[in-house]
Structure formats: structure tokens, C-alpha cells
Coordinates of C-alpha atoms in Angstrom, one line a residue:
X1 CA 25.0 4.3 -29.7
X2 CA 26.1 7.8 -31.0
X3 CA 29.7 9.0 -30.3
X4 CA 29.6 11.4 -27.2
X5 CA 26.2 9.8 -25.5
X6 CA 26.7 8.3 -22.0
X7 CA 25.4 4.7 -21.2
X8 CA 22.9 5.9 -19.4
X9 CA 19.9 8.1 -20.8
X10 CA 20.1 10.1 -17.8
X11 CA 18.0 13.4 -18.0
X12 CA 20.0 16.4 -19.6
X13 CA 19.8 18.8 -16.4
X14 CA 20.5 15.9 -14.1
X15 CA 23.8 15.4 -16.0
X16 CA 24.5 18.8 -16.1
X17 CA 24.0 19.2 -12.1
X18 CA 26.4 16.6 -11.3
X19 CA 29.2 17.6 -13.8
X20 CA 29.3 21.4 -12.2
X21 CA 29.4 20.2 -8.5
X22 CA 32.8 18.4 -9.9
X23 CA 33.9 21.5 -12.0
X24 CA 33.2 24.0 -9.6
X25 CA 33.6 22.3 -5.8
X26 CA 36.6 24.3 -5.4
X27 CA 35.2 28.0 -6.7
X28 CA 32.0 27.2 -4.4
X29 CA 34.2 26.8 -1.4
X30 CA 35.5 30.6 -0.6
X31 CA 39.4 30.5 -1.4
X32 CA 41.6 31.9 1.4
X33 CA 41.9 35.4 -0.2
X34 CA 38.4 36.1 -0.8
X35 CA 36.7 38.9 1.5
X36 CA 34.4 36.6 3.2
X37 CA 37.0 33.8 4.0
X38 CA 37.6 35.4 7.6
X39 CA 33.5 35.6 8.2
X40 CA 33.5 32.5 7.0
X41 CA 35.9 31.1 9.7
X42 CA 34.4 33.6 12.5
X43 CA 30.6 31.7 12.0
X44 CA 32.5 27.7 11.8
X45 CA 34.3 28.7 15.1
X46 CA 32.0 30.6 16.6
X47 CA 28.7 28.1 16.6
X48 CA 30.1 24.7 14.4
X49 CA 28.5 21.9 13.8
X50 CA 25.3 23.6 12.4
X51 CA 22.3 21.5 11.3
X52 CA 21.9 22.6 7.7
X53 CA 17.9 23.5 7.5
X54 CA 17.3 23.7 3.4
X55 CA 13.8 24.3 1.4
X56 CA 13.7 25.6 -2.2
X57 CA 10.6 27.6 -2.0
X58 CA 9.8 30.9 -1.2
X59 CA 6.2 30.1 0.5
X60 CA 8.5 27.5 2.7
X61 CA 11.0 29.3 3.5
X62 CA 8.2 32.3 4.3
X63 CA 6.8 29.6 6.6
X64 CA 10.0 29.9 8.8
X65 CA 10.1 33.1 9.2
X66 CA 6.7 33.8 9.9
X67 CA 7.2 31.4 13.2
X68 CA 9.2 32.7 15.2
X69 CA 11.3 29.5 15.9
X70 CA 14.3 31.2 14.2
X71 CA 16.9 33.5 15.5
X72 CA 19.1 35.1 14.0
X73 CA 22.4 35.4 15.2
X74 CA 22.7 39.1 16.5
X75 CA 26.6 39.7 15.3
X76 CA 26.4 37.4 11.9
X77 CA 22.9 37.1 10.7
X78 CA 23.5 35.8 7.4
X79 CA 26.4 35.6 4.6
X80 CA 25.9 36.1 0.8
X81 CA 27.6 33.0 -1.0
X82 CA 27.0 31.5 -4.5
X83 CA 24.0 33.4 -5.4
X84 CA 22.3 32.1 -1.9
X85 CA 22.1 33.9 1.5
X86 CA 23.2 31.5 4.2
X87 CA 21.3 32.3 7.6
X88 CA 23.1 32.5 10.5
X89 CA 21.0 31.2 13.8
X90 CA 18.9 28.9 16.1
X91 CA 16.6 26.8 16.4
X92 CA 15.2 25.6 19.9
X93 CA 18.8 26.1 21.2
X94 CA 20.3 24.2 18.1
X95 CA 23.1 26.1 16.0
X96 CA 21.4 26.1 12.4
X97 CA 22.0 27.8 9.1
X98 CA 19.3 28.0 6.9
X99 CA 18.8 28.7 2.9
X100 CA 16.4 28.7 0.3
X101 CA 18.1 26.4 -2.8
X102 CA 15.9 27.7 -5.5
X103 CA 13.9 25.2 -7.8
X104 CA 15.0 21.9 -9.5
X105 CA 17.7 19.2 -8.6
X106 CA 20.3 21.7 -10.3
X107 CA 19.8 24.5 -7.9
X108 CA 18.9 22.4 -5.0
X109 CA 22.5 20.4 -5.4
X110 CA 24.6 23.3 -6.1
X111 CA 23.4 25.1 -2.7
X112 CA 23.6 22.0 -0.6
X113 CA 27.4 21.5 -1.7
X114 CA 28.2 25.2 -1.4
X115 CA 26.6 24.9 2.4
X116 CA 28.5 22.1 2.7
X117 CA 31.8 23.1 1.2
X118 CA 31.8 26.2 3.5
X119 CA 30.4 25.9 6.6
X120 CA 30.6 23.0 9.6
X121 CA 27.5 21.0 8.6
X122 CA 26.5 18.0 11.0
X123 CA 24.0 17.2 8.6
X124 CA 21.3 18.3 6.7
X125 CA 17.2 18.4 6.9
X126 CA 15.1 19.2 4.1
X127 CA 11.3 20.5 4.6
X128 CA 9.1 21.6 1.6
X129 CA 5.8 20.4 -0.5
X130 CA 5.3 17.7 -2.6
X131 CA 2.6 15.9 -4.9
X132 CA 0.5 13.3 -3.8
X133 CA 0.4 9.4 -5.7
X134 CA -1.0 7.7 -2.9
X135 CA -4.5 8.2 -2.1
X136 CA -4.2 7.5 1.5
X137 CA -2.2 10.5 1.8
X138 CA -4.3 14.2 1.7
X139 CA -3.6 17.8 1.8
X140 CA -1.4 18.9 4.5
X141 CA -0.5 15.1 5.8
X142 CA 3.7 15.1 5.8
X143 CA 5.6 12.0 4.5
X144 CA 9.2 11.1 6.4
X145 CA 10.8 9.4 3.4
X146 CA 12.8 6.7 4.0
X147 CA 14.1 6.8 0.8
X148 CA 13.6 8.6 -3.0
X149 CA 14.1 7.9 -6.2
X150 CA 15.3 10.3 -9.9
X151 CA 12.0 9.3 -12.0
X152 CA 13.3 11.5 -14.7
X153 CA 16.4 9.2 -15.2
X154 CA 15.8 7.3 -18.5
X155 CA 17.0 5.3 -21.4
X156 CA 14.9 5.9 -24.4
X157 CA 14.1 2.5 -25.7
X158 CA 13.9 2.1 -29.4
X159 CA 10.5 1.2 -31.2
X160 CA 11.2 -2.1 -32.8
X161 CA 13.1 -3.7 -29.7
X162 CA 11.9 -5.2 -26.3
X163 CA 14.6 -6.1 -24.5
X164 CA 13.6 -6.2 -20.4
X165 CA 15.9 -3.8 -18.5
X166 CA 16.2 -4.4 -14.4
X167 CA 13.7 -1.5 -13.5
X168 CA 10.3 -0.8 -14.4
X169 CA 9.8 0.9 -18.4
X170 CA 6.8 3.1 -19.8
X171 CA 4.8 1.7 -22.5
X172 CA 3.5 4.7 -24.5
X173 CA 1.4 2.8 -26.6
X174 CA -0.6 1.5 -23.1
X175 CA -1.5 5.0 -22.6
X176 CA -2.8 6.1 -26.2
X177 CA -6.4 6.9 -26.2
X178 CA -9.8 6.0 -26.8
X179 CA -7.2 2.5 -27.5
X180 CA -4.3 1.0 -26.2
X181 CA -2.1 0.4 -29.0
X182 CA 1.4 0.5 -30.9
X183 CA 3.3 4.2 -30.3
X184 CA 6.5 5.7 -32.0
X185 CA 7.6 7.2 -29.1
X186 CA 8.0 3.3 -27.8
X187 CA 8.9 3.3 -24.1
X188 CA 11.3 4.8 -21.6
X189 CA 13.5 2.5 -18.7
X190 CA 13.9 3.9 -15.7
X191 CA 17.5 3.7 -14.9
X192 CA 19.5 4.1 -11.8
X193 CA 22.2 7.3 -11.0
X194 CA 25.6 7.1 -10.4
X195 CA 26.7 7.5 -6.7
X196 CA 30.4 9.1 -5.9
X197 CA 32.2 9.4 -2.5
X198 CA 35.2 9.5 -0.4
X199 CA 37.3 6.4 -1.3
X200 CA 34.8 3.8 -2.3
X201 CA 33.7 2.7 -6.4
X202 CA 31.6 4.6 -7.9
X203 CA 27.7 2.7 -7.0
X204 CA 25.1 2.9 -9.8
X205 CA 21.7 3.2 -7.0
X206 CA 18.2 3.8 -7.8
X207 CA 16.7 4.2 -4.2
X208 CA 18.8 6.6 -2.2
X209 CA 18.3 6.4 1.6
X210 CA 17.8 8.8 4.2
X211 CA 20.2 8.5 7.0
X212 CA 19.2 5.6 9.2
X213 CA 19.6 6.9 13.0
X214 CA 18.0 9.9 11.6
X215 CA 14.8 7.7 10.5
X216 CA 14.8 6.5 13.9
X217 CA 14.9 9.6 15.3
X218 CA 11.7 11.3 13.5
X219 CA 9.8 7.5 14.2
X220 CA 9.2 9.9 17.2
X221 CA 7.2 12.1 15.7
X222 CA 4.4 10.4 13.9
X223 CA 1.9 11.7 16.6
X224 CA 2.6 15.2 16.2
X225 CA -0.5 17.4 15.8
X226 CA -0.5 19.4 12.9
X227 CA -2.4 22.2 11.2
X228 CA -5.8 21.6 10.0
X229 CA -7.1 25.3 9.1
X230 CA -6.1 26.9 5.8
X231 CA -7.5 30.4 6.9
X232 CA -10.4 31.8 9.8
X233 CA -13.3 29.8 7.3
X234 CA -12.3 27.0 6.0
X235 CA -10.7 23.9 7.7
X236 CA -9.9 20.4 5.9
X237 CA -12.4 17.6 7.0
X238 CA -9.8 15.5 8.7
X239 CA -6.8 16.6 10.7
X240 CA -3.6 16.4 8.7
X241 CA -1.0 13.7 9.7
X242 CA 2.5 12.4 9.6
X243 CA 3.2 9.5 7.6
X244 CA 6.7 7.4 8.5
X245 CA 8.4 5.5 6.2
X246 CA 7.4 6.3 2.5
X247 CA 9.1 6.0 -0.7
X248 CA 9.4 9.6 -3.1
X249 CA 10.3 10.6 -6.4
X250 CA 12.2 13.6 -7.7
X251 CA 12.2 15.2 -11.3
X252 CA 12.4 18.0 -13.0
X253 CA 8.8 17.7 -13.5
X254 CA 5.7 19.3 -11.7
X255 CA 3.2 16.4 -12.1
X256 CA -0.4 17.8 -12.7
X257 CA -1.2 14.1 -14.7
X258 CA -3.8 11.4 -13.1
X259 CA -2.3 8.2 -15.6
X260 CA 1.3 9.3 -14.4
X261 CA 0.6 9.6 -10.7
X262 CA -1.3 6.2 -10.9
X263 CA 1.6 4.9 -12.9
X264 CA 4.1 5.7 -10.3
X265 CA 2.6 4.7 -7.7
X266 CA 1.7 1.1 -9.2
X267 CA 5.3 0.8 -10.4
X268 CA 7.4 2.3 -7.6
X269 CA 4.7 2.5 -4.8
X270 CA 6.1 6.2 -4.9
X271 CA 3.7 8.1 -2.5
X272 CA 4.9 11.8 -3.0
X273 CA 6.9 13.7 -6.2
X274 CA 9.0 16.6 -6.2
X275 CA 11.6 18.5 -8.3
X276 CA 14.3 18.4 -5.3
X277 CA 14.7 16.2 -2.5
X278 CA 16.6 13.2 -4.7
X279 CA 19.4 15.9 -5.1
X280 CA 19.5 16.8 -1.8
X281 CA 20.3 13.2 -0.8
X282 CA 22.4 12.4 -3.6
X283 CA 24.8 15.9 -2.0
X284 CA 24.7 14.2 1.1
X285 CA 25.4 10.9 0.3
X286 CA 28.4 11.8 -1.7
X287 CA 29.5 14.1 1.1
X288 CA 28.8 11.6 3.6
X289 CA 26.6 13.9 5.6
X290 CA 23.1 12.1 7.2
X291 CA 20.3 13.9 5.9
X292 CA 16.4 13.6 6.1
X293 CA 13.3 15.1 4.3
X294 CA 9.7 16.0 5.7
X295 CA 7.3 17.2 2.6
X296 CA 3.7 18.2 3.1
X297 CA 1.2 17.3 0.6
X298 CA 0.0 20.7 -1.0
X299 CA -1.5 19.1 -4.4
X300 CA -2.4 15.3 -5.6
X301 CA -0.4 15.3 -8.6
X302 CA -3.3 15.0 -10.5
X303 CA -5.7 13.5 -8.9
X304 CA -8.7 14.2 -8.0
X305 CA -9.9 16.2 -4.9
X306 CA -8.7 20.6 -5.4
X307 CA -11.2 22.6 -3.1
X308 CA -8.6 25.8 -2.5
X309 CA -6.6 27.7 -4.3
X310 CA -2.9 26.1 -4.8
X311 CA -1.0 29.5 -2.8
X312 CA -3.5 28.4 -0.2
X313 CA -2.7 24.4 0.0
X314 CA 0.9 25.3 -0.4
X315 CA 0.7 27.5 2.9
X316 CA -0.2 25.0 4.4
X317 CA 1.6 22.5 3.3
X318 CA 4.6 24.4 4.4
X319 CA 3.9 25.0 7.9
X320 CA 2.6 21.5 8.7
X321 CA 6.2 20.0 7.2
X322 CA 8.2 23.1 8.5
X323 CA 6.4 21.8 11.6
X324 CA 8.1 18.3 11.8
X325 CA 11.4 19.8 10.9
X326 CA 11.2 21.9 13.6
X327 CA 10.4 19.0 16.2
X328 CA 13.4 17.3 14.7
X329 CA 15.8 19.4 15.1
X330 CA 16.0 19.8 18.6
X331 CA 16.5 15.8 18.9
X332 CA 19.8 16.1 17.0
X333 CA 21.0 19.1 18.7
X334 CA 20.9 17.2 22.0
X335 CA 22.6 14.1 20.9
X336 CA 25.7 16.4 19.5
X337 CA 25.7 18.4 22.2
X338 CA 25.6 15.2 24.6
X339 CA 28.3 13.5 22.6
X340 CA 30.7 16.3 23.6
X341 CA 30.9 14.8 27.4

């Protein structure tokens, strides 16, 4: 092994995410003499604990607004940290602040830990849109993860050697075509990340869970109704649903490949993919801060089955998981603000 290279072939941007939340923790929390430190304080005294509401997308974070269900806090609407704008608010009642990470685990890390290194965060929920690998799940249905997995976290095998890691590997030669057959870009092992928090070893994890109470919580929910009608014309054949208990995958990937999707879904019975969520959790699990995700299904990955433009699917896609979040919320706002008696 080269001098320099970690154990793990972990991808490049990955690595690169986790070593700036440990270089920069400290700049991303304002220091006492910076000119929002006393705003800062004003909005933790003032309406603390928030419920930290996160998506990286623009037609997400659009979806919110357009609603309704958000209102801005009429003295401190919103603060200007770290490159993000933290929203100042409520929800149903519920003290939130809101922010838009930007794309990739990188950006979606960063912002979580800057929310969370500034403001009183009870914990955090994540809406957005996601790929479809299972074919039981359709455009605008919204998957409650119980749990998600880095699929871009690899150790590049070498071609002449075969030895049978723990997790699952990619065989490029099974994909060659018109044949199967021998490849020299061998096979990749999926490998796990490396999990750090307060006082306990460092845990090497492949399936990071969502916060368990909070699971139980959102097992309420799986009879919501949700959206069914992109636009005035056009409405999907079947009404979209919510789906309870499925596994995801994040990497710094948009999937548009029918071989892959099947692949992980075979290997990992993965059911959506993204280039976020896993980051999310990972922040929250090293800050030890319960956190869930709701993703709507705005594309299949690769499959088969596009009638609408993408803007369209991801519209919708938006609301209908904005749409869970927003009946979640309220269920955690009571059970803090019942705690306090």
C-alpha cells in the first residue's frame, strides 16, 4: 500500500468532508466576538430547542415555501452563517429553523454541523428526492428510511487477487458486454465508514440508523394521503404512498444506470439513492442528535418508466416528502413541549 493512502479506499470527497468538519468545527461555530454572536444567542434563548428542518435542493426547499406551513419569525427571520441562510420560524406551532445544504455529502455535512454548532437543535429532519431501485416503489411514493448506507465508499481491489472482503464487491468483468468476461478494472469492495462521538471508540459502520423513537414516531404516518397530480392535466395512475422502513444509499453519484440500480438493490436491497442523506446521519450520529429522513421518488435511477419531464417529477416529489415532514414535525414538538411539565 502506497505511503500516505488510508486503509480504507474511501471516496476522495467523502474523506475530504469529514477532515473539514474536524478542522473547521470551531470557525463554523460563531466565536464570541463576531457581530452575529449576540443574534445568535437572542434566537437560542428566544425559541430553543428548534427542530432542525434540512433539504439540499432548491425545488425542495421551493416546495416549503410555496405551502404556507412556514412562518417566519417576525423580529429574526433568518441569519446568514457559513455560506447558508438559517430560517428563523414555525411549523404547526413547533420552533424550527430551516436551510437548504446545497448538493453532495460535503455540503450537506458542513451545514448540518454549522446548524448544529450554533443553534439549540433537538434534532434534525431531512426531506428531499431520491432515485428509485426498487420497483415496488413509483414516482411520488416517500420512503421513511430506517437506515442508509455510503455506496461510494470503496477499496479498489487489484486484478490478479480475489480475496472475499465482509461486504458485497463489484465484478466489472460480470458487467462487460455482449459477454461476461475478465476486466482490468477488476472489482471494487464496498467498505464501511468511520463513526466518531463524544467519549466512545471510534466504530467502523456500514448501515447508519435513523433515530429509533423517531422511527416510531413516523410508523404513524404511513396512511397519509399524498399528492397524485403533477399539474391541471395529467395525474399518475396510482395515488402515491408512504413506504416505512426501507434501506437507502448515498453517493456522490446521480444514478441514471439500469445494471447499477439492479445491482444495488440485489446486493444491499437498497430501495432509494441519493447524494445526501448518509451525511446527514453520519452529522447526527456523531453529534448525538436523533435524526430522520423522508425522500420522495422523483426518478427510477434508471429504470424504466419516464412519462414527465424531470422539473416536473421532482415537484412533485418534493411536496409529497415535504408533506410527511411536515406531519412529523408537529409529533415531536408536542413530546418536547410535554416533557417540560
Amino acid at each position: 500500500m502506497g505511503c500516505g493512502r488510508s486503509k480504507w479506499g474511501v471516496d476522495l470527497i467523502l474523506v475530504l468532508g469529514l477532515v473539514l468538519l474536524g478542522m473547521v468545527e470551531d470557525s463554523m461555530q460563531v466565536s464570541r466576538n463576531h457581530p452575529m454572536r449576540g443574534i445568535v444567542d437572542k434566537v437560542n434563548e428566544e425559541g430553543a430547542p428548534y427542530v432542525g428542518l434540512v433539504m439540499a435542493y432548491p425545488t425542495e426547499e421551493m416546495a416549503l415555501q410555496s405551502s404556507g406551513f412556514f412562518l417566519p419569525d417576525s423580529d429574526i427571520p433568518w441569519i446568514d452563517l457559513a455560506g447558508r441562510r438559517f430560517n428563523i420560524g414555525s411549523i404547526n406551532g413547533v420552533k424550527v429553523i430551516y436551510v437548504m445544504t446545497g448538493e453532495k455529502t460535503t455540503n450537506a455535512a458542513l451545514t448540518v454541523q454549522a446548524l448544529l454548532d450554533n443553534f439549540d437543535v433537538q434534532g434534525i429532519v431531512h426531506y428531499g428526492t431520491a432515485g428509485s431501485t426498487n420497483d415496488s416503489l413509483s414516482f411520488g411514493d416517500v420512503s421513511v428510511m430506517n437506515s442508509v448506507a455510503f455506496t461510494s465508499s470503496w477499496k479498489w481491489k487489484e486484478f490478479f487477487k480475489s480475496e472475499k472482503g465482509q461486504l458485497p464487491t463489484l465484478t466489472f468483468g460480470a458487467f462487460n458486454f455482449p459477454e461476461k468476461g475478465e476486466n482490468l478494472l477488476a472489482k471494487i469492495e464496498f467498505t464501511p465508514v468511520q463513526l466518531y462521538s463524544k467519549g466512545k471508540q471510534m466504530e467502523e459502520i456500514f448501515w447508519l440508523p435513523m433515530d429509533s423513537n423517531w422511527l416510531n414516531i413516523a410508523a404513524q404516518l404511513q396512511n397519509l394521503t399524498l399528492q397524485q397530480c403533477v399539474n391541471e392535466t395529467y395525474c399518475l395512475p396510482s395515488r402515491p404512498k408512504v413506504v416505512y422502513g426501507l434501506k437507502g444509499s448515498t453517493a456522490d453519484i446521480f444514478l441514471d444506470n439500469a445494471a447499477y440500480r439492479e445491482f444495488l438493490f440485489k446486493q444491499f436491497n437498497v430501495s432509494t439513492v441519493d447524494e445526501e442523506s448518509g451525511a446527514i446521519v453520519l452529522t447526527c450520529l456523531t453529534n448525538e442528535v436523533p435524526c430522520i429522513v423522508f425522500r420522495g421518488v422523483s426518478d427510477l435511477a434508471g429504470g424504466n418508466g419516464r412519462s414527465l419531464s424531470s422539473a416536473s417529477l421532482s415537484s412533485l416529489a418534493s411536496v409529497n416528502a415535504l408533506t410527511v415532514a411536515l406531519e412529523f414535525i408537529p409529533f415531536i414538538g408536542r413530546k418536547n413541549f410535554d416533557s417540560c411539565y
